[in-house]
């Protein structure tokens, strides 16, 4: 059965369909999905525009109930949805279920936020006048998501958009339509009025582009590559619309001489290789001071030997396959580039064969890398990391900040002085002390600086900045 697009409250088949393939076993077709056309995208935008006036004035209890019901169903079905996610994206079952639970928690959080919408009442600078400051929805929000978090990223964009009274046109990544289809189905059945949430699965160059080109989309929130992010920005400037971009990272993880070796290695392995390194918060630059360098590298090698890389759904798998062939080629190209640049491939980097045909890659660790190398400057987005040796903390901080990106920065240290200094001086939106660079909470702000992000933060109460616009009203008493 082909899973359809949702436009104006109707499931629409479209003229084409595409297949969702399991990267752990390319013979396994997860499902077939209707491919939306540019026309479908325009119909979805028109439906969202028509639904906006009523939804923007809907009662907070109605919104609360729909988001709450959605949270409950996602959490009740976490094993089944987590399995679907792991099957289509390739992260391990534990990671897939964990991400699904996070999506449920996000809907739960924003269900609560519906009941906490607030403004401010201030005296005017002039006598006998009152000032009210309120937040209103922005209008039709376009949501474009990547493949690496198939349920959490759609959740952290859709939930606040609906909570604050916007209507939505949602285009998930074509590689992973299953999880997105499932949450749209749940929201639809939870009672969303027609046209409030529209799903258009299909190619970015067609469906996504039709969204960028539409004057009727008032805000676009995007997560993905830097190149596509720039297109979103340029088109949004053209239409004078609000936009928010979450793009790549080249996140540093600093290990100081005084660090606990086990804590550093666990955090580094998690940051660099878990979720197959396919997280924008992954660390691919391990910046290590001289005194601990050799011990750290040896311990990383030992730890990496024990990693189980296999079918995402198999019990005991710690690292699943790369998402698809093109991403695998990108990873192996960078491994070749690192060697050509003079870094030493100390561990891993081999293609692996498993019981089923899939995109299996042994995590790779380079040593003797410099921060000027391409492997240290460009986002690889796979299980490939480099160790950069530095003299001391000051050099570590300089190297950590010497990057076009600024999403997450980590440090392993037992020194309060260095931890405090790093928290203040890391040029990143998120800082982790003795923790992996990846792995964040659902109720606090998420986002970066420099080339990693543009616009206000996502998640938690800070999401209101993007999904609302502020009104200041003056009344003569
Ligand atoms: P893209 O930026 O191409 O994809 C992200 C989303 O944008 C997808 O839904 C995609 O659609 C859509 N899109 C593509 N072209 C357009 C367009 N012209 N107009 C509107 N939307 C468009 O990233 P990729 O999936 O191709 O991944 C490439 C690289 O990007 C990765 O290797 C990684 O380096 C980086 N990346 C970073 C992520 C992050 O979290 N920061 C997440 C994913 C990727 P479609 O379904 O057709 O792909």
Short mmCIF file of C-alpha atoms and ligand atoms in Angstrom, two decimals:
data_model
loop_
_atom_site.label_atom_id
_atom_site.label_comp_id
_atom_site.label_asym_id
_atom_site.label_seq_id
_atom_site.Cartn_x
_atom_site.Cartn_y
_atom_site.Cartn_z
CA UNK A 1 0.00 0.00 0.00
CA UNK A 2 1.27 3.45 -0.91
CA UNK A 3 1.25 5.92 2.03
CA UNK A 4 -0.23 9.16 0.78
CA UNK A 5 0.32 12.86 1.28
CA UNK A 6 -2.06 14.84 3.47
CA UNK A 7 -3.43 17.94 1.77
CA UNK A 8 -6.36 19.92 3.12
CA UNK A 9 -7.40 17.03 5.36
CA UNK A 10 -7.45 14.44 2.53
CA UNK A 11 -4.96 11.65 1.86
CA UNK A 12 -3.82 12.27 -1.74
CA UNK A 13 -2.10 9.59 -3.85
CA UNK A 14 -0.32 11.68 -6.51
CA UNK A 15 0.90 10.29 -9.80
CA UNK A 16 4.20 8.78 -8.61
CA UNK A 17 5.47 6.79 -5.66
CA UNK A 18 8.92 6.10 -4.24
CA UNK A 19 10.41 3.35 -2.10
CA UNK A 20 11.85 3.67 1.38
CA UNK A 21 14.86 1.32 1.62
CA UNK A 22 16.40 -0.15 4.77
CA UNK A 23 20.14 0.75 4.84
CA UNK A 24 20.85 -2.34 6.99
CA UNK A 25 19.39 -4.56 4.26
CA UNK A 26 18.85 -2.98 0.88
CA UNK A 27 16.55 -5.88 -0.12
CA UNK A 28 14.11 -4.75 2.54
CA UNK A 29 11.58 -2.18 1.31
CA UNK A 30 10.22 -0.35 4.37
CA UNK A 31 7.28 1.05 2.41
CA UNK A 32 6.08 2.99 -0.60
CA UNK A 33 5.21 6.64 -0.38
CA UNK A 34 3.38 9.02 -2.70
CA UNK A 35 5.71 11.56 -4.28
CA UNK A 36 4.18 15.02 -4.21
CA UNK A 37 4.55 17.36 -7.19
CA UNK A 38 5.09 21.12 -7.17
CA UNK A 39 1.33 21.40 -7.82
CA UNK A 40 0.64 19.33 -4.70
CA UNK A 41 2.93 21.61 -2.72
CA UNK A 42 1.05 24.67 -3.95
CA UNK A 43 -2.29 23.03 -3.03
CA UNK A 44 -0.92 22.29 0.44
CA UNK A 45 0.20 25.90 0.87
CA UNK A 46 -3.24 27.15 -0.24
CA UNK A 47 -4.91 24.79 2.25
CA UNK A 48 -2.66 25.99 5.08
CA UNK A 49 -3.39 29.60 4.17
CA UNK A 50 -7.15 28.98 4.19
CA UNK A 51 -6.99 27.14 7.53
CA UNK A 52 -4.91 29.84 9.27
CA UNK A 53 -7.59 32.35 10.36
CA UNK A 54 -9.63 29.75 12.27
CA UNK A 55 -6.67 27.85 13.72
CA UNK A 56 -4.88 31.01 14.82
CA UNK A 57 -7.97 31.86 16.90
CA UNK A 58 -8.63 28.31 18.11
CA UNK A 59 -8.95 27.73 21.83
CA UNK A 60 -5.91 26.74 23.83
CA UNK A 61 -7.72 23.69 25.19
CA UNK A 62 -8.32 22.37 21.66
CA UNK A 63 -4.62 22.73 20.79
CA UNK A 64 -3.57 21.31 24.13
CA UNK A 65 -5.80 18.25 23.68
CA UNK A 66 -4.49 17.48 20.17
CA UNK A 67 -0.83 17.79 21.12
CA UNK A 68 -1.39 15.84 24.34
CA UNK A 69 -3.15 13.00 22.48
CA UNK A 70 -0.32 12.94 19.95
CA UNK A 71 2.28 12.70 22.72
CA UNK A 72 0.36 9.85 24.36
CA UNK A 73 0.07 7.84 21.14
CA UNK A 74 3.74 8.33 20.20
CA UNK A 75 4.84 7.20 23.67
CA UNK A 76 2.42 4.25 23.70
CA UNK A 77 3.76 3.10 20.30
CA UNK A 78 7.44 3.86 21.02
CA UNK A 79 8.71 0.34 20.28
CA UNK A 80 6.88 0.04 16.95
CA UNK A 81 7.72 3.60 15.82
CA UNK A 82 11.31 3.27 17.07
CA UNK A 83 11.68 0.12 14.99
CA UNK A 84 10.29 1.84 11.90
CA UNK A 85 12.76 4.70 12.45
CA UNK A 86 15.74 2.36 12.84
CA UNK A 87 14.65 0.38 9.81
CA UNK A 88 14.46 3.42 7.56
CA UNK A 89 17.44 5.44 8.89
CA UNK A 90 19.82 2.81 10.24
CA UNK A 91 20.38 4.03 13.78
CA UNK A 92 20.25 1.26 16.39
CA UNK A 93 16.94 0.15 17.85
CA UNK A 94 17.83 1.68 21.23
CA UNK A 95 18.62 4.98 19.49
CA UNK A 96 15.42 4.74 17.41
CA UNK A 97 13.24 4.12 20.46
CA UNK A 98 15.08 6.85 22.38
CA UNK A 99 14.43 9.34 19.59
CA UNK A 100 10.76 8.35 19.45
CA UNK A 101 10.38 8.89 23.19
CA UNK A 102 11.98 12.30 22.76
CA UNK A 103 9.41 13.16 20.07
CA UNK A 104 6.63 12.18 22.49
CA UNK A 105 8.18 14.34 25.22
CA UNK A 106 8.37 17.29 22.82
CA UNK A 107 4.65 17.05 21.99
CA UNK A 108 3.93 16.73 25.70
CA UNK A 109 6.02 19.83 26.47
CA UNK A 110 4.29 21.96 23.83
CA UNK A 111 0.87 20.64 24.87
CA UNK A 112 1.71 22.27 28.21
CA UNK A 113 2.99 25.44 26.55
CA UNK A 114 -0.46 25.96 24.94
CA UNK A 115 -1.76 26.56 28.45
CA UNK A 116 1.04 28.94 29.39
CA UNK A 117 0.79 31.51 26.59
CA UNK A 118 1.40 34.85 28.21
CA UNK A 119 2.02 38.48 27.40
CA UNK A 120 3.01 41.56 29.34
CA UNK A 121 1.07 44.57 30.56
CA UNK A 122 3.14 47.72 31.12
CA UNK A 123 2.38 51.33 31.94
CA UNK A 124 2.95 53.67 29.01
CA UNK A 125 5.52 56.44 29.11
CA UNK A 126 2.48 58.72 28.73
CA UNK A 127 -0.16 59.10 31.51
CA UNK A 128 -3.53 57.28 31.22
CA UNK A 129 -2.36 54.87 28.56
CA UNK A 130 -1.85 51.14 28.96
CA UNK A 131 0.50 48.99 26.91
CA UNK A 132 -0.07 45.29 26.18
CA UNK A 133 2.56 43.10 24.58
CA UNK A 134 1.24 39.88 23.08
CA UNK A 135 2.53 37.11 20.86
CA UNK A 136 0.59 36.12 17.75
CA UNK A 137 1.20 33.26 15.32
CA UNK A 138 3.29 34.04 12.24
CA UNK A 139 0.99 32.41 9.65
CA UNK A 140 1.81 29.50 7.32
CA UNK A 141 5.05 27.82 8.43
CA UNK A 142 7.07 25.73 5.98
CA UNK A 143 8.97 22.88 7.63
CA UNK A 144 11.82 21.17 5.76
CA UNK A 145 13.62 18.39 7.62
CA UNK A 146 16.70 16.18 7.06
CA UNK A 147 17.06 12.40 7.23
CA UNK A 148 19.23 12.04 10.33
CA UNK A 149 16.52 12.53 13.00
CA UNK A 150 13.41 11.25 11.20
CA UNK A 151 11.00 11.80 14.11
CA UNK A 152 12.63 14.20 16.61
CA UNK A 153 13.32 17.06 14.20
CA UNK A 154 9.82 16.99 12.66
CA UNK A 155 8.43 16.89 16.23
CA UNK A 156 10.48 19.84 17.46
CA UNK A 157 9.29 21.94 14.53
CA UNK A 158 5.65 20.79 14.15
CA UNK A 159 4.76 20.85 17.86
CA UNK A 160 5.65 24.53 18.53
CA UNK A 161 4.28 25.63 15.14
CA UNK A 162 0.85 24.21 16.04
CA UNK A 163 1.03 25.16 19.71
CA UNK A 164 1.40 28.86 18.89
CA UNK A 165 -1.44 28.80 16.32
CA UNK A 166 0.36 28.50 12.97
CA UNK A 167 -0.63 26.24 10.11
CA UNK A 168 1.98 24.00 8.51
CA UNK A 169 3.27 22.63 5.23
CA UNK A 170 5.74 19.86 6.08
CA UNK A 171 8.30 18.33 3.71
CA UNK A 172 10.34 15.52 5.27
CA UNK A 173 13.56 14.15 3.73
CA UNK A 174 12.80 11.74 0.92
CA UNK A 175 15.17 9.16 2.41
CA UNK A 176 13.06 8.70 5.57
CA UNK A 177 9.35 9.38 4.93
CA UNK A 178 8.03 6.63 7.25
CA UNK A 179 8.43 8.29 10.66
CA UNK A 180 7.11 11.60 9.32
CA UNK A 181 4.08 9.93 7.77
CA UNK A 182 3.39 8.22 11.12
CA UNK A 183 3.38 11.43 13.16
CA UNK A 184 1.24 13.27 10.64
CA UNK A 185 -1.22 10.36 10.71
CA UNK A 186 -1.30 10.52 14.52
CA UNK A 187 -1.85 14.31 14.56
CA UNK A 188 -4.56 14.03 11.91
CA UNK A 189 -6.43 11.39 13.90
CA UNK A 190 -5.94 13.40 17.09
CA UNK A 191 -8.38 15.90 15.61
CA UNK A 192 -6.51 18.63 13.72
CA UNK A 193 -8.94 20.57 11.51
CA UNK A 194 -8.39 20.17 7.77
CA UNK A 195 -5.58 22.19 6.22
CA UNK A 196 -3.85 22.93 9.55
CA UNK A 197 -1.08 20.38 8.93
CA UNK A 198 -0.21 19.32 5.38
CA UNK A 199 2.31 16.64 4.44
CA UNK A 200 4.10 16.77 1.09
CA UNK A 201 6.66 14.00 0.68
CA UNK A 202 8.89 14.34 -2.33
CA UNK A 203 12.06 15.77 -3.76
CA UNK A 204 13.64 18.83 -2.19
CA UNK A 205 14.41 20.26 -5.60
CA UNK A 206 10.69 20.09 -6.52
CA UNK A 207 8.51 20.19 -3.40
CA UNK A 208 11.01 22.07 -1.23
CA UNK A 209 11.72 24.55 -3.99
CA UNK A 210 7.98 25.17 -4.53
CA UNK A 211 7.79 26.04 -0.83
CA UNK A 212 10.76 28.41 -1.05
CA UNK A 213 9.21 30.12 -4.08
CA UNK A 214 5.78 30.69 -2.51
CA UNK A 215 4.85 34.15 -1.22
CA UNK A 216 2.20 32.48 0.95
CA UNK A 217 4.66 30.82 3.31
CA UNK A 218 5.38 33.30 6.09
CA UNK A 219 8.17 31.46 7.86
CA UNK A 220 10.46 28.55 6.99
CA UNK A 221 12.30 26.40 9.46
CA UNK A 222 15.01 24.23 7.93
CA UNK A 223 17.55 21.67 9.14
CA UNK A 224 20.04 20.17 6.72
CA UNK A 225 23.12 21.04 4.71
CA UNK A 226 24.79 24.42 4.47
CA UNK A 227 24.17 24.56 0.70
CA UNK A 228 20.41 24.07 0.94
CA UNK A 229 20.31 26.38 3.98
CA UNK A 230 21.72 29.16 1.83
CA UNK A 231 18.98 28.60 -0.76
CA UNK A 232 16.36 28.83 1.98
CA UNK A 233 17.93 32.08 3.20
CA UNK A 234 18.14 33.69 -0.25
CA UNK A 235 14.56 32.77 -1.16
CA UNK A 236 13.32 33.98 2.22
CA UNK A 237 15.00 37.35 1.84
CA UNK A 238 13.33 37.61 -1.57
CA UNK A 239 9.90 37.06 0.02
CA UNK A 240 10.66 39.04 3.18
CA UNK A 241 9.82 36.01 5.31
CA UNK A 242 11.11 34.81 8.61
CA UNK A 243 13.57 31.90 8.42
CA UNK A 244 15.48 29.70 10.78
CA UNK A 245 18.38 27.47 9.72
CA UNK A 246 20.09 24.62 11.56
CA UNK A 247 22.98 23.42 9.46
CA UNK A 248 26.21 21.59 10.01
CA UNK A 249 28.81 21.36 12.68
CA UNK A 250 32.50 20.56 13.01
CA UNK A 251 32.24 20.20 16.72
CA UNK A 252 35.39 20.08 18.84
CA UNK A 253 35.86 17.79 21.81
CA UNK A 254 38.82 18.91 23.93
CA UNK A 255 40.64 16.43 26.18
CA UNK A 256 42.99 17.97 28.75
CA UNK A 257 45.87 16.30 30.61
CA UNK A 258 43.88 16.32 33.84
CA UNK A 259 40.83 14.59 32.33
CA UNK A 260 39.50 11.25 33.54
CA UNK A 261 40.61 8.90 30.75
CA UNK A 262 37.50 6.71 30.86
CA UNK A 263 35.15 9.69 30.84
CA UNK A 264 37.03 11.20 27.88
CA UNK A 265 37.07 8.02 25.82
CA UNK A 266 33.39 7.23 26.45
CA UNK A 267 32.36 10.77 25.58
CA UNK A 268 34.60 10.87 22.50
CA UNK A 269 33.39 7.51 21.15
CA UNK A 270 29.79 8.54 21.72
CA UNK A 271 30.31 11.99 20.15
CA UNK A 272 32.18 10.73 17.12
CA UNK A 273 30.61 7.40 16.26
CA UNK A 274 27.20 6.80 17.84
CA UNK A 275 24.27 7.22 15.47
CA UNK A 276 26.97 6.39 12.87
CA UNK A 277 28.39 9.91 13.29
CA UNK A 278 25.33 11.28 11.51
CA UNK A 279 24.43 13.99 13.99
CA UNK A 280 24.99 17.70 13.50
CA UNK A 281 26.24 17.69 17.11
CA UNK A 282 28.72 14.85 16.45
CA UNK A 283 32.35 15.58 17.21
CA UNK A 284 34.85 14.88 14.47
CA UNK A 285 37.69 16.96 15.98
CA UNK A 286 39.23 15.46 19.12
CA UNK A 287 41.65 18.10 20.39
CA UNK A 288 44.01 16.46 22.86
CA UNK A 289 46.82 17.96 24.98
CA UNK A 290 50.30 16.42 24.87
CA UNK A 291 50.40 14.82 28.30
CA UNK A 292 47.39 12.54 27.73
CA UNK A 293 47.58 12.23 23.93
CA UNK A 294 49.22 8.80 23.60
CA UNK A 295 47.17 7.22 26.39
CA UNK A 296 43.98 8.65 24.91
CA UNK A 297 44.73 7.36 21.40
CA UNK A 298 45.61 3.89 22.70
CA UNK A 299 42.43 3.75 24.82
CA UNK A 300 40.32 4.92 21.86
CA UNK A 301 41.81 2.11 19.75
CA UNK A 302 40.95 -0.48 22.41
CA UNK A 303 37.41 0.89 22.78
CA UNK A 304 36.87 0.99 19.01
CA UNK A 305 37.93 -2.68 18.67
CA UNK A 306 34.97 -3.63 20.84
CA UNK A 307 32.33 -1.66 18.91
CA UNK A 308 29.64 -3.84 17.33
CA UNK A 309 28.72 -2.58 13.86
CA UNK A 310 25.81 -4.46 12.37
CA UNK A 311 22.15 -4.46 11.33
CA UNK A 312 20.44 -1.62 13.22
CA UNK A 313 17.67 -3.92 14.44
CA UNK A 314 19.92 -6.71 15.68
CA UNK A 315 20.28 -7.07 19.45
CA UNK A 316 23.73 -5.95 20.59
CA UNK A 317 24.42 -3.63 17.62
CA UNK A 318 26.09 -0.42 18.81
CA UNK A 319 26.56 1.25 15.44
CA UNK A 320 24.23 0.79 12.51
CA UNK A 321 24.92 1.34 8.81
CA UNK A 322 25.45 4.65 7.03
CA UNK A 323 22.12 5.98 5.73
CA UNK A 324 22.67 5.41 1.99
CA UNK A 325 25.22 4.89 -0.74
CA UNK A 326 25.79 8.55 -1.46
CA UNK A 327 26.53 9.34 2.21
CA UNK A 328 28.79 6.25 2.37
CA UNK A 329 30.70 7.54 -0.66
CA UNK A 330 31.06 10.93 1.01
CA UNK A 331 32.49 9.24 4.14
CA UNK A 332 34.98 7.06 2.25
CA UNK A 333 36.00 10.01 0.05
CA UNK A 334 36.89 11.96 3.19
CA UNK A 335 38.85 8.98 4.55
CA UNK A 336 40.87 9.05 1.32
CA UNK A 337 41.26 12.83 1.56
CA UNK A 338 42.54 12.55 5.15
CA UNK A 339 45.23 10.08 4.05
CA UNK A 340 46.25 12.27 1.12
CA UNK A 341 46.50 15.26 3.44
CA UNK A 342 49.00 13.37 5.61
CA UNK A 343 46.87 12.35 8.59
CA UNK A 344 47.43 8.79 9.83
CA UNK A 345 44.49 6.42 9.71
CA UNK A 346 45.15 4.84 13.11
CA UNK A 347 42.03 2.66 13.39
CA UNK A 348 39.12 1.49 11.22
CA UNK A 349 37.79 3.05 8.03
CA UNK A 350 37.12 -0.27 6.25
CA UNK A 351 33.89 -1.19 4.50
CA UNK A 352 32.31 -4.15 6.29
CA UNK A 353 30.23 -7.07 5.04
CA UNK A 354 27.36 -8.31 7.15
CA UNK A 355 24.66 -10.98 6.70
CA UNK A 356 22.54 -8.62 4.61
CA UNK A 357 23.59 -6.09 1.95
CA UNK A 358 23.90 -2.69 3.64
CA UNK A 359 26.13 0.37 3.96
CA UNK A 360 28.43 -0.78 6.75
CA UNK A 361 31.51 1.24 7.62
CA UNK A 362 33.95 0.64 10.44
CA UNK A 363 34.37 3.88 12.44
CA UNK A 364 37.62 5.60 11.49
CA UNK A 365 40.06 7.50 13.70
CA UNK A 366 42.81 9.66 12.24
CA UNK A 367 45.78 10.80 14.30
CA UNK A 368 48.45 13.38 13.45
CA UNK A 369 45.78 15.60 11.94
CA UNK A 370 46.01 19.37 11.85
CA UNK A 371 43.16 21.81 12.10
CA UNK A 372 43.95 23.13 8.62
CA UNK A 373 43.15 19.83 6.89
CA UNK A 374 39.87 19.44 5.03
CA UNK A 375 38.93 16.55 7.34
CA UNK A 376 39.12 19.09 10.20
CA UNK A 377 37.25 21.89 8.45
CA UNK A 378 34.44 20.28 6.45
CA UNK A 379 31.46 18.37 7.79
CA UNK A 380 31.88 14.67 6.94
CA UNK A 381 28.66 13.48 8.61
CA UNK A 382 29.86 9.94 9.15
CA UNK A 383 31.77 7.86 11.73
CA UNK A 384 35.09 9.56 10.98
CA UNK A 385 37.05 11.57 13.57
CA UNK A 386 40.56 13.04 13.85
CA UNK A 387 42.83 13.59 16.81
CA UNK A 388 44.59 16.96 16.79
CA UNK A 389 47.50 17.18 19.23
CA UNK A 390 47.94 20.51 21.07
CA UNK A 391 50.35 21.86 23.69
CA UNK A 392 48.00 23.13 26.37
CA UNK A 393 44.54 24.42 27.23
CA UNK A 394 45.05 27.80 25.56
CA UNK A 395 45.99 26.20 22.24
CA UNK A 396 43.12 23.71 22.60
CA UNK A 397 40.61 26.55 22.98
CA UNK A 398 42.06 28.43 20.00
CA UNK A 399 41.86 25.31 17.80
CA UNK A 400 38.37 24.47 19.07
CA UNK A 401 37.11 27.90 18.02
CA UNK A 402 39.01 27.95 14.72
CA UNK A 403 36.15 26.65 12.56
CA UNK A 404 33.43 28.15 10.38
CA UNK A 405 30.86 26.32 12.52
CA UNK A 406 29.66 26.80 16.11
CA UNK A 407 27.03 24.29 17.19
CA UNK A 408 28.34 22.24 20.11
CA UNK A 409 31.72 22.23 21.93
CA UNK A 410 32.85 19.71 24.50
CA UNK A 411 35.65 19.45 27.03
CA UNK A 412 36.90 16.65 29.27
CA UNK A 413 38.67 18.02 32.33
CA UNK A 414 38.70 17.79 36.13
CA UNK A 415 39.74 21.44 36.42
CA UNK A 416 36.94 23.75 37.49
CA UNK A 417 39.00 26.68 36.23
CA UNK A 418 39.31 25.28 32.71
CA UNK A 419 35.72 24.04 32.59
CA UNK A 420 34.44 27.47 33.61
CA UNK A 421 36.71 29.29 31.16
CA UNK A 422 35.69 26.93 28.34
CA UNK A 423 31.97 27.39 29.02
CA UNK A 424 32.46 31.16 28.72
CA UNK A 425 34.79 31.20 25.75
CA UNK A 426 33.73 28.34 23.46
CA UNK A 427 32.22 29.92 20.33
CA UNK A 428 29.25 27.56 20.20
CA UNK A 429 25.56 27.53 20.98
CA UNK A 430 25.93 24.53 23.28
CA UNK A 431 28.81 23.54 25.58
CA UNK A 432 29.31 20.14 27.21
CA UNK A 433 31.61 19.46 30.16
CA UNK A 434 32.65 15.81 30.60
CA UNK A 435 29.75 14.86 28.33
CA UNK A 436 29.48 13.97 24.64
CA UNK A 437 28.96 16.91 22.25
CA UNK A 438 25.75 15.21 21.13
CA UNK A 439 22.77 14.25 23.27
CA UNK A 440 20.60 17.17 24.33
CA UNK A 441 17.44 17.67 26.37
CA UNK A 442 14.05 18.34 24.77
CA UNK A 443 12.96 21.27 26.95
CA UNK A 444 15.89 23.69 26.61
CA UNK A 445 17.17 25.73 23.66
CA UNK A 446 19.01 24.03 20.81
CA UNK A 447 21.10 25.81 18.21
CA UNK A 448 24.44 27.25 17.26
CA UNK A 449 26.47 30.21 16.13
CA UNK A 450 28.54 31.18 13.08
CA UNK A 451 27.94 28.89 10.07
CA UNK A 452 25.87 26.37 12.06
CA UNK A 453 22.66 28.29 12.60
CA UNK A 454 20.69 31.32 11.67
CA UNK A 455 17.76 32.81 13.53
CA UNK A 456 16.41 32.20 16.97
CA UNK A 457 16.82 28.97 18.92
CA UNK A 458 14.69 25.86 18.55
CA UNK A 459 13.05 23.88 21.37
CA UNK A 460 11.94 24.71 24.87
CA UNK A 461 10.30 28.03 25.58
CA UNK A 462 12.78 29.77 23.26
CA UNK A 463 10.89 28.26 20.30
CA UNK A 464 8.25 30.96 20.79
CA UNK A 465 10.66 33.51 19.28
CA UNK A 466 10.43 31.91 15.86
CA UNK A 467 6.84 30.70 15.81
CA UNK A 468 5.27 33.95 17.01
CA UNK A 469 5.39 37.61 16.19
CA UNK A 470 5.13 40.29 18.86
CA UNK A 471 2.36 42.90 18.95
CA UNK A 472 2.41 46.04 21.10
CA UNK A 473 -1.03 47.58 21.72
CA UNK A 474 -1.67 51.02 23.32
CA UNK A 475 -5.04 51.88 24.91
CA UNK A 476 -6.21 55.21 26.25
CA UNK A 477 -7.74 54.64 29.64
P1 LIG B 1 19.93 18.61 2.22
O1 LIG B 1 20.22 19.93 2.81
O2 LIG B 1 19.92 18.50 0.76
O3 LIG B 1 18.53 18.07 2.73
C1 LIG B 1 17.78 18.60 3.80
C2 LIG B 1 16.33 18.81 3.37
O4 LIG B 1 16.28 19.86 2.39
C3 LIG B 1 15.70 17.59 2.71
O5 LIG B 1 14.34 17.51 3.07
C4 LIG B 1 15.87 17.91 1.24
O6 LIG B 1 15.01 17.22 0.39
C5 LIG B 1 15.57 19.40 1.24
N1 LIG B 1 16.01 20.11 0.04
C6 LIG B 1 16.98 19.75 -0.84
N2 LIG B 1 17.06 20.65 -1.85
C7 LIG B 1 16.12 21.60 -1.59
C8 LIG B 1 15.70 22.79 -2.27
N3 LIG B 1 16.25 23.19 -3.41
N4 LIG B 1 14.70 23.51 -1.74
C9 LIG B 1 14.13 23.13 -0.58
N5 LIG B 1 14.46 22.01 0.08
C10 LIG B 1 15.46 21.25 -0.40
O7 LIG B 1 20.94 17.56 2.84
P2 LIG B 1 21.23 16.06 2.36
O8 LIG B 1 20.18 15.17 2.88
O9 LIG B 1 21.48 16.02 0.89
O10 LIG B 1 22.59 15.77 3.12
C11 LIG B 1 23.81 16.27 2.59
C12 LIG B 1 24.74 16.70 3.69
O11 LIG B 1 24.11 17.69 4.48
C13 LIG B 1 25.10 15.62 4.69
O12 LIG B 1 26.12 14.81 4.24
C14 LIG B 1 25.50 16.46 5.87
O13 LIG B 1 26.82 16.92 5.70
C15 LIG B 1 24.55 17.62 5.82
N6 LIG B 1 23.37 17.43 6.69
C16 LIG B 1 23.35 18.06 7.87
C17 LIG B 1 22.31 17.84 8.75
C18 LIG B 1 22.25 18.51 10.05
O14 LIG B 1 21.55 18.04 10.94
N7 LIG B 1 22.89 19.62 10.24
C19 LIG B 1 21.23 16.92 8.45
C20 LIG B 1 21.32 16.30 7.15
C21 LIG B 1 22.37 16.57 6.32
P3 LIG B 1 15.35 15.73 -0.18
O15 LIG B 1 14.38 14.88 0.47
O16 LIG B 1 15.14 15.78 -1.63
O17 LIG B 1 16.76 15.42 0.16
#
